Amino acid sequence: MKKILVVLTNTTRYKHTNEPTGLWLGEATEFVDIIHEAGYSVDYVSPKGGFVPIDPRSMKYVNKNIMESYEIGDFQQRALCKSLKPNEINPDDYVAIYYTGGHGVMWDFPNNVELQIIAKEIYNNNGFITSVCHGIAGLINIKDADGKYIIDGRNITGFTKSEEMLAGKMRFIPFLNQEITEKRGAIFQKRRAYREFVVQDGHIITGQNPFSAKAVAKMLISNLSH
């Protein structure tokens, strides 16, 4: 059975500040738990490989399951300490790629060409490109063989402008997911702030916010089991 590739950030702080950021923990653990329950295995990759920081704000929103997954040695080692580098990945091994969030991804996901190539090859092999929350930043610059943005004309979702305002980080972020995806021709859909919401358009599955990670995983598994 082929695997699912989970993409994590290496960014430790909001650029030009001492404000810490990183992976939104639950967006990794809640997704992976459901993937494992369905019998699939995962690999973890990050733009630089190696250490993956956790957004400290995400630790305020943990629950019993998130903490238990966080404490598993395999997750600590393979996701947080020794994530793979893009050049260690063979796209043929995967049926899907999943971009996690946390504000850090806004700096190291959008322009990582190696990750774009991996995602495109998985997609071209009839696999799925998926994301949650700020993870949509990993999709914004992926282009197809004709040079067209892969999200152009597609229904997608991600962390909304209103959610950014509520998060209180507007002055730190380099762009708004909602605005940049619409500039790329995407049809950005949203629901109430911080409510679970997932959108599928073909082989692209996206979730709106941290509370949508499980829904993205369930929708992906539903597609893979057909």
PDB file of C-alpha atoms in Angstrom:
ATOM      1  CA  MET A   1       0.000   0.000   0.000  1.00  0.00           C
ATOM      2  CA  LYS A   2       1.355   3.415  -0.939  1.00  0.00           C
ATOM      3  CA  LYS A   3       2.003   6.091   1.653  1.00  0.00           C
ATOM      4  CA  ILE A   4       0.877   9.660   2.365  1.00  0.00           C
ATOM      5  CA  LEU A   5       3.432  12.457   2.564  1.00  0.00           C
ATOM      6  CA  VAL A   6       2.964  15.032   5.332  1.00  0.00           C
ATOM      7  CA  VAL A   7       4.654  18.414   4.787  1.00  0.00           C
ATOM      8  CA  LEU A   8       5.812  20.424   7.819  1.00  0.00           C
ATOM      9  CA  THR A   9       7.427  23.844   8.281  1.00  0.00           C
ATOM     10  CA  ASN A  10      10.939  24.671   9.485  1.00  0.00           C
ATOM     11  CA  THR A  11      10.090  28.312  10.261  1.00  0.00           C
ATOM     12  CA  THR A  12      10.657  29.173  13.929  1.00  0.00           C
ATOM     13  CA  ARG A  13       9.493  32.799  13.992  1.00  0.00           C
ATOM     14  CA  TYR A  14       7.484  35.427  12.181  1.00  0.00           C
ATOM     15  CA  LYS A  15      10.010  37.093   9.891  1.00  0.00           C
ATOM     16  CA  HIS A  16      11.793  40.169  11.311  1.00  0.00           C
ATOM     17  CA  THR A  17      10.316  39.564  14.782  1.00  0.00           C
ATOM     18  CA  ASN A  18      10.952  37.516  17.907  1.00  0.00           C
ATOM     19  CA  GLU A  19       7.417  36.134  17.774  1.00  0.00           C
ATOM     20  CA  PRO A  20       7.619  32.318  17.678  1.00  0.00           C
ATOM     21  CA  THR A  21       5.667  30.198  15.206  1.00  0.00           C
ATOM     22  CA  GLY A  22       5.978  26.761  13.608  1.00  0.00           C
ATOM     23  CA  LEU A  23       3.775  23.721  12.989  1.00  0.00           C
ATOM     24  CA  TRP A  24       0.227  23.843  14.345  1.00  0.00           C
ATOM     25  CA  LEU A  25       0.530  20.560  16.217  1.00  0.00           C
ATOM     26  CA  GLY A  26      -3.021  19.227  15.922  1.00  0.00           C
ATOM     27  CA  GLU A  27      -3.036  19.725  12.162  1.00  0.00           C
ATOM     28  CA  ALA A  28      -0.373  17.042  11.929  1.00  0.00           C
ATOM     29  CA  THR A  29      -1.413  14.646  14.701  1.00  0.00           C
ATOM     30  CA  GLU A  30      -5.176  14.622  14.080  1.00  0.00           C
ATOM     31  CA  PHE A  31      -4.691  14.033  10.357  1.00  0.00           C
ATOM     32  CA  VAL A  32      -2.081  11.306  10.879  1.00  0.00           C
ATOM     33  CA  ASP A  33      -4.172   9.480  13.488  1.00  0.00           C
ATOM     34  CA  ILE A  34      -6.993   8.985  10.993  1.00  0.00           C
ATOM     35  CA  ILE A  35      -4.574   8.002   8.214  1.00  0.00           C
ATOM     36  CA  HIS A  36      -3.004   5.373  10.480  1.00  0.00           C
ATOM     37  CA  GLU A  37      -6.420   4.056  11.550  1.00  0.00           C
ATOM     38  CA  ALA A  38      -7.223   3.498   7.873  1.00  0.00           C
ATOM     39  CA  GLY A  39      -4.092   1.371   7.470  1.00  0.00           C
ATOM     40  CA  TYR A  40      -1.885   3.850   5.608  1.00  0.00           C
ATOM     41  CA  SER A  41       1.595   4.877   6.686  1.00  0.00           C
ATOM     42  CA  VAL A  42       3.054   8.377   6.458  1.00  0.00           C
ATOM     43  CA  ASP A  43       6.388  10.043   5.889  1.00  0.00           C
ATOM     44  CA  TYR A  44       7.256  13.555   7.043  1.00  0.00           C
ATOM     45  CA  VAL A  45       9.077  16.071   4.889  1.00  0.00           C
ATOM     46  CA  SER A  46      10.008  19.723   5.392  1.00  0.00           C
ATOM     47  CA  PRO A  47      11.654  22.282   3.098  1.00  0.00           C
ATOM     48  CA  LYS A  48      15.048  21.915   4.822  1.00  0.00           C
ATOM     49  CA  GLY A  49      14.579  18.533   6.506  1.00  0.00           C
ATOM     50  CA  GLY A  50      15.481  17.934  10.124  1.00  0.00           C
ATOM     51  CA  PHE A  51      14.010  19.982  12.982  1.00  0.00           C
ATOM     52  CA  VAL A  52      10.376  21.091  12.904  1.00  0.00           C
ATOM     53  CA  PRO A  53       9.326  23.702  15.509  1.00  0.00           C
ATOM     54  CA  ILE A  54       5.861  23.724  17.083  1.00  0.00           C
ATOM     55  CA  ASP A  55       3.812  26.909  17.190  1.00  0.00           C
ATOM     56  CA  PRO A  56       3.460  27.546  20.939  1.00  0.00           C
ATOM     57  CA  ARG A  57      -0.052  28.918  20.448  1.00  0.00           C
ATOM     58  CA  SER A  58      -1.145  25.539  19.108  1.00  0.00           C
ATOM     59  CA  MET A  59      -0.370  23.957  22.483  1.00  0.00           C
ATOM     60  CA  LYS A  60      -3.287  25.901  23.984  1.00  0.00           C
ATOM     61  CA  TYR A  61      -5.673  23.925  21.779  1.00  0.00           C
ATOM     62  CA  VAL A  62      -4.519  20.390  22.470  1.00  0.00           C
ATOM     63  CA  ASN A  63      -6.710  17.593  23.781  1.00  0.00           C
ATOM     64  CA  LYS A  64      -6.039  14.097  25.092  1.00  0.00           C
ATOM     65  CA  ASN A  65      -5.613  12.573  21.620  1.00  0.00           C
ATOM     66  CA  ILE A  66      -3.311  15.317  20.327  1.00  0.00           C
ATOM     67  CA  MET A  67      -1.075  15.010  23.398  1.00  0.00           C
ATOM     68  CA  GLU A  68      -0.933  11.229  23.164  1.00  0.00           C
ATOM     69  CA  SER A  69       0.079  11.426  19.497  1.00  0.00           C
ATOM     70  CA  TYR A  70       2.637  14.133  20.316  1.00  0.00           C
ATOM     71  CA  GLU A  71       4.210  11.826  22.919  1.00  0.00           C
ATOM     72  CA  ILE A  72       4.707   8.904  20.520  1.00  0.00           C
ATOM     73  CA  GLY A  73       8.407   8.385  19.872  1.00  0.00           C
ATOM     74  CA  ASP A  74       7.917   7.790  16.135  1.00  0.00           C
ATOM     75  CA  PHE A  75       6.207  11.177  15.726  1.00  0.00           C
ATOM     76  CA  GLN A  76       8.824  12.969  17.814  1.00  0.00           C
ATOM     77  CA  GLN A  77      11.684  11.453  15.840  1.00  0.00           C
ATOM     78  CA  ARG A  78      10.389  11.306  12.272  1.00  0.00           C
ATOM     79  CA  ALA A  79       8.249  14.465  12.281  1.00  0.00           C
ATOM     80  CA  LEU A  80       9.843  16.858  14.764  1.00  0.00           C
ATOM     81  CA  CYS A  81      13.539  15.889  14.862  1.00  0.00           C
ATOM     82  CA  LYS A  82      14.429  14.143  11.621  1.00  0.00           C
ATOM     83  CA  SER A  83      11.914  15.153   8.962  1.00  0.00           C
ATOM     84  CA  LEU A  84      13.035  14.168   5.480  1.00  0.00           C
ATOM     85  CA  LYS A  85      14.465  16.568   2.913  1.00  0.00           C
ATOM     86  CA  PRO A  86      12.619  16.932  -0.406  1.00  0.00           C
ATOM     87  CA  ASN A  87      15.525  15.287  -2.267  1.00  0.00           C
ATOM     88  CA  GLU A  88      14.997  12.145  -0.183  1.00  0.00           C
ATOM     89  CA  ILE A  89      11.434  11.731  -1.460  1.00  0.00           C
ATOM     90  CA  ASN A  90      10.334   9.526  -4.369  1.00  0.00           C
ATOM     91  CA  PRO A  91       6.897  10.840  -5.419  1.00  0.00           C
ATOM     92  CA  ASP A  92       5.994   7.408  -6.841  1.00  0.00           C
ATOM     93  CA  ASP A  93       5.751   6.066  -3.275  1.00  0.00           C
ATOM     94  CA  TYR A  94       2.780   8.268  -2.364  1.00  0.00           C
ATOM     95  CA  VAL A  95      -0.941   8.439  -3.119  1.00  0.00           C
ATOM     96  CA  ALA A  96      -1.315  11.878  -1.534  1.00  0.00           C
ATOM     97  CA  ILE A  97       0.556  14.868  -0.158  1.00  0.00           C
ATOM     98  CA  TYR A  98      -0.791  16.836   2.814  1.00  0.00           C
ATOM     99  CA  TYR A  99       0.367  20.347   3.671  1.00  0.00           C
ATOM    100  CA  THR A 100      -0.010  21.144   7.373  1.00  0.00           C
ATOM    101  CA  GLY A 101      -0.353  24.692   8.662  1.00  0.00           C
ATOM    102  CA  GLY A 102       0.840  27.051  11.328  1.00  0.00           C
ATOM    103  CA  HIS A 103       1.835  30.575  10.302  1.00  0.00           C
ATOM    104  CA  GLY A 104       5.422  29.444   9.662  1.00  0.00           C
ATOM    105  CA  VAL A 105       4.452  27.765   6.400  1.00  0.00           C
ATOM    106  CA  MET A 106       3.740  31.157   4.833  1.00  0.00           C
ATOM    107  CA  TRP A 107       7.493  31.711   4.565  1.00  0.00           C
ATOM    108  CA  ASP A 108       8.865  28.336   3.527  1.00  0.00           C
ATOM    109  CA  PHE A 109       6.071  26.598   1.580  1.00  0.00           C
ATOM    110  CA  PRO A 110       5.104  28.944  -1.301  1.00  0.00           C
ATOM    111  CA  ASN A 111       8.404  29.117  -3.178  1.00  0.00           C
ATOM    112  CA  ASN A 112       9.856  25.675  -2.490  1.00  0.00           C
ATOM    113  CA  VAL A 113      10.263  24.324  -6.006  1.00  0.00           C
ATOM    114  CA  GLU A 114      11.304  20.848  -4.850  1.00  0.00           C
ATOM    115  CA  LEU A 115       8.053  20.384  -2.922  1.00  0.00           C
ATOM    116  CA  GLN A 116       6.066  21.752  -5.873  1.00  0.00           C
ATOM    117  CA  ILE A 117       7.616  19.136  -8.160  1.00  0.00           C
ATOM    118  CA  ILE A 118       6.842  16.346  -5.658  1.00  0.00           C
ATOM    119  CA  ALA A 119       3.220  17.498  -5.324  1.00  0.00           C
ATOM    120  CA  LYS A 120       2.824  17.779  -9.088  1.00  0.00           C
ATOM    121  CA  GLU A 121       4.186  14.267  -9.690  1.00  0.00           C
ATOM    122  CA  ILE A 122       1.880  12.768  -7.059  1.00  0.00           C
ATOM    123  CA  TYR A 123      -1.031  14.630  -8.652  1.00  0.00           C
ATOM    124  CA  ASN A 124      -0.053  13.545 -12.166  1.00  0.00           C
ATOM    125  CA  ASN A 125       0.065   9.933 -10.911  1.00  0.00           C
ATOM    126  CA  ASN A 126      -3.641  10.259 -10.049  1.00  0.00           C
ATOM    127  CA  GLY A 127      -2.840  11.089  -6.424  1.00  0.00           C
ATOM    128  CA  PHE A 128      -4.263  13.824  -4.210  1.00  0.00           C
ATOM    129  CA  ILE A 129      -2.982  17.221  -3.155  1.00  0.00           C
ATOM    130  CA  THR A 130      -4.427  18.154   0.235  1.00  0.00           C
ATOM    131  CA  SER A 131      -3.931  20.909   2.804  1.00  0.00           C
ATOM    132  CA  VAL A 132      -5.391  22.439   5.926  1.00  0.00           C
ATOM    133  CA  CYS A 133      -5.487  26.016   7.180  1.00  0.00           C
ATOM    134  CA  HIS A 134      -2.286  27.940   6.240  1.00  0.00           C
ATOM    135  CA  GLY A 135      -1.085  24.812   4.440  1.00  0.00           C
ATOM    136  CA  ILE A 136      -2.899  26.153   1.366  1.00  0.00           C
ATOM    137  CA  ALA A 137       0.243  28.322   0.989  1.00  0.00           C
ATOM    138  CA  GLY A 138       1.958  25.210  -0.360  1.00  0.00           C
ATOM    139  CA  LEU A 139      -0.470  25.083  -3.293  1.00  0.00           C
ATOM    140  CA  ILE A 140      -0.447  28.713  -4.431  1.00  0.00           C
ATOM    141  CA  ASN A 141       2.520  28.460  -6.804  1.00  0.00           C
ATOM    142  CA  ILE A 142       2.110  24.917  -8.142  1.00  0.00           C
ATOM    143  CA  LYS A 143       1.599  25.007 -11.912  1.00  0.00           C
ATOM    144  CA  ASP A 144       0.495  22.281 -14.295  1.00  0.00           C
ATOM    145  CA  ALA A 145       2.294  21.199 -17.475  1.00  0.00           C
ATOM    146  CA  ASP A 146       0.748  24.134 -19.373  1.00  0.00           C
ATOM    147  CA  GLY A 147       2.041  26.686 -16.851  1.00  0.00           C
ATOM    148  CA  LYS A 148      -1.397  27.266 -15.352  1.00  0.00           C
ATOM    149  CA  TYR A 149      -1.832  27.500 -11.584  1.00  0.00           C
ATOM    150  CA  ILE A 150      -3.191  24.201 -10.336  1.00  0.00           C
ATOM    151  CA  ILE A 151      -5.797  25.994  -8.179  1.00  0.00           C
ATOM    152  CA  ASP A 152      -6.998  28.195 -11.058  1.00  0.00           C
ATOM    153  CA  GLY A 153     -10.742  27.652 -11.430  1.00  0.00           C
ATOM    154  CA  ARG A 154     -10.804  25.230  -8.485  1.00  0.00           C
ATOM    155  CA  ASN A 155     -12.940  25.368  -5.372  1.00  0.00           C
ATOM    156  CA  ILE A 156     -10.602  25.563  -2.381  1.00  0.00           C
ATOM    157  CA  THR A 157     -10.491  26.820   1.191  1.00  0.00           C
ATOM    158  CA  GLY A 158      -7.923  27.840   3.775  1.00  0.00           C
ATOM    159  CA  PHE A 159      -7.443  30.165   6.726  1.00  0.00           C
ATOM    160  CA  THR A 160      -9.694  33.158   6.072  1.00  0.00           C
ATOM    161  CA  LYS A 161      -9.161  36.893   6.447  1.00  0.00           C
ATOM    162  CA  SER A 162     -11.604  37.013   9.344  1.00  0.00           C
ATOM    163  CA  GLU A 163      -9.762  34.164  11.071  1.00  0.00           C
ATOM    164  CA  GLU A 164      -6.456  36.031  10.616  1.00  0.00           C
ATOM    165  CA  MET A 165      -8.004  39.090  12.217  1.00  0.00           C
ATOM    166  CA  LEU A 166      -9.242  37.019  15.153  1.00  0.00           C
ATOM    167  CA  ALA A 167      -5.803  35.401  15.493  1.00  0.00           C
ATOM    168  CA  GLY A 168      -4.275  38.875  15.924  1.00  0.00           C
ATOM    169  CA  LYS A 169      -1.361  38.256  13.557  1.00  0.00           C
ATOM    170  CA  MET A 170      -2.320  40.471  10.610  1.00  0.00           C
ATOM    171  CA  ARG A 171       0.655  42.800  11.080  1.00  0.00           C
ATOM    172  CA  PHE A 172       3.133  39.914  10.898  1.00  0.00           C
ATOM    173  CA  ILE A 173       2.008  37.871   7.901  1.00  0.00           C
ATOM    174  CA  PRO A 174       3.380  38.292   4.349  1.00  0.00           C
ATOM    175  CA  PHE A 175       0.025  37.746   2.577  1.00  0.00           C
ATOM    176  CA  LEU A 176      -3.561  36.624   3.065  1.00  0.00           C
ATOM    177  CA  ASN A 177      -4.385  33.107   1.875  1.00  0.00           C
ATOM    178  CA  GLN A 178      -7.816  34.178   0.708  1.00  0.00           C
ATOM    179  CA  GLU A 179      -6.503  37.079  -1.381  1.00  0.00           C
ATOM    180  CA  ILE A 180      -3.565  35.301  -3.003  1.00  0.00           C
ATOM    181  CA  THR A 181      -5.543  32.181  -3.934  1.00  0.00           C
ATOM    182  CA  GLU A 182      -8.209  34.348  -5.564  1.00  0.00           C
ATOM    183  CA  LYS A 183      -5.468  36.162  -7.517  1.00  0.00           C
ATOM    184  CA  ARG A 184      -4.438  32.721  -8.778  1.00  0.00           C
ATOM    185  CA  GLY A 185      -7.977  32.188 -10.092  1.00  0.00           C
ATOM    186  CA  ALA A 186      -9.219  29.917  -7.282  1.00  0.00           C
ATOM    187  CA  ILE A 187     -12.802  29.993  -6.042  1.00  0.00           C
ATOM    188  CA  PHE A 188     -12.242  30.501  -2.305  1.00  0.00           C
ATOM    189  CA  GLN A 189     -14.994  29.061  -0.152  1.00  0.00           C
ATOM    190  CA  LYS A 190     -15.438  29.603   3.574  1.00  0.00           C
ATOM    191  CA  ARG A 191     -17.720  29.047   6.519  1.00  0.00           C
ATOM    192  CA  ARG A 192     -17.902  30.655   9.943  1.00  0.00           C
ATOM    193  CA  ALA A 193     -14.561  31.311  11.619  1.00  0.00           C
ATOM    194  CA  TYR A 194     -13.005  28.327  13.344  1.00  0.00           C
ATOM    195  CA  ARG A 195     -15.709  25.887  12.288  1.00  0.00           C
ATOM    196  CA  GLU A 196     -14.799  22.607  10.580  1.00  0.00           C
ATOM    197  CA  PHE A 197     -15.042  22.966   6.811  1.00  0.00           C
ATOM    198  CA  VAL A 198     -13.520  20.982   3.951  1.00  0.00           C
ATOM    199  CA  VAL A 199     -13.767  21.379   0.179  1.00  0.00           C
ATOM    200  CA  GLN A 200     -13.004  18.835  -2.530  1.00  0.00           C
ATOM    201  CA  ASP A 201     -12.537  19.712  -6.181  1.00  0.00           C
ATOM    202  CA  GLY A 202     -11.261  16.739  -8.154  1.00  0.00           C
ATOM    203  CA  HIS A 203      -8.022  15.528  -6.614  1.00  0.00           C
ATOM    204  CA  ILE A 204      -7.560  18.654  -4.497  1.00  0.00           C
ATOM    205  CA  ILE A 205      -8.893  18.565  -0.920  1.00  0.00           C
ATOM    206  CA  THR A 206      -8.536  21.581   1.382  1.00  0.00           C
ATOM    207  CA  GLY A 207      -9.603  22.407   4.940  1.00  0.00           C
ATOM    208  CA  GLN A 208     -10.333  25.882   6.297  1.00  0.00           C
ATOM    209  CA  ASN A 209      -8.728  25.960   9.749  1.00  0.00           C
ATOM    210  CA  PRO A 210      -7.077  23.843  12.486  1.00  0.00           C
ATOM    211  CA  PHE A 211     -10.400  22.247  13.336  1.00  0.00           C
ATOM    212  CA  SER A 212     -10.689  20.816   9.813  1.00  0.00           C
ATOM    213  CA  ALA A 213      -7.677  18.471   9.820  1.00  0.00           C
ATOM    214  CA  LYS A 214      -9.708  15.377  10.692  1.00  0.00           C
ATOM    215  CA  ALA A 215     -12.293  16.199   8.013  1.00  0.00           C
ATOM    216  CA  VAL A 216      -9.557  16.481   5.362  1.00  0.00           C
ATOM    217  CA  ALA A 217      -8.171  13.086   6.421  1.00  0.00           C
ATOM    218  CA  LYS A 218     -11.599  11.448   6.346  1.00  0.00           C
ATOM    219  CA  MET A 219     -12.373  12.845   2.896  1.00  0.00           C
ATOM    220  CA  LEU A 220      -9.016  11.688   1.569  1.00  0.00           C
ATOM    221  CA  ILE A 221      -9.487   8.166   2.968  1.00  0.00           C
ATOM    222  CA  SER A 222     -12.991   8.061   1.517  1.00  0.00           C
ATOM    223  CA  ASN A 223     -11.539   8.785  -1.939  1.00  0.00           C
ATOM    224  CA  LEU A 224      -8.666   6.328  -1.600  1.00  0.00           C
ATOM    225  CA  SER A 225     -10.972   3.504  -0.553  1.00  0.00           C
ATOM    226  CA  HIS A 226     -13.076   3.709  -3.739  1.00  0.00           C
TER     227      HIS A 226
END
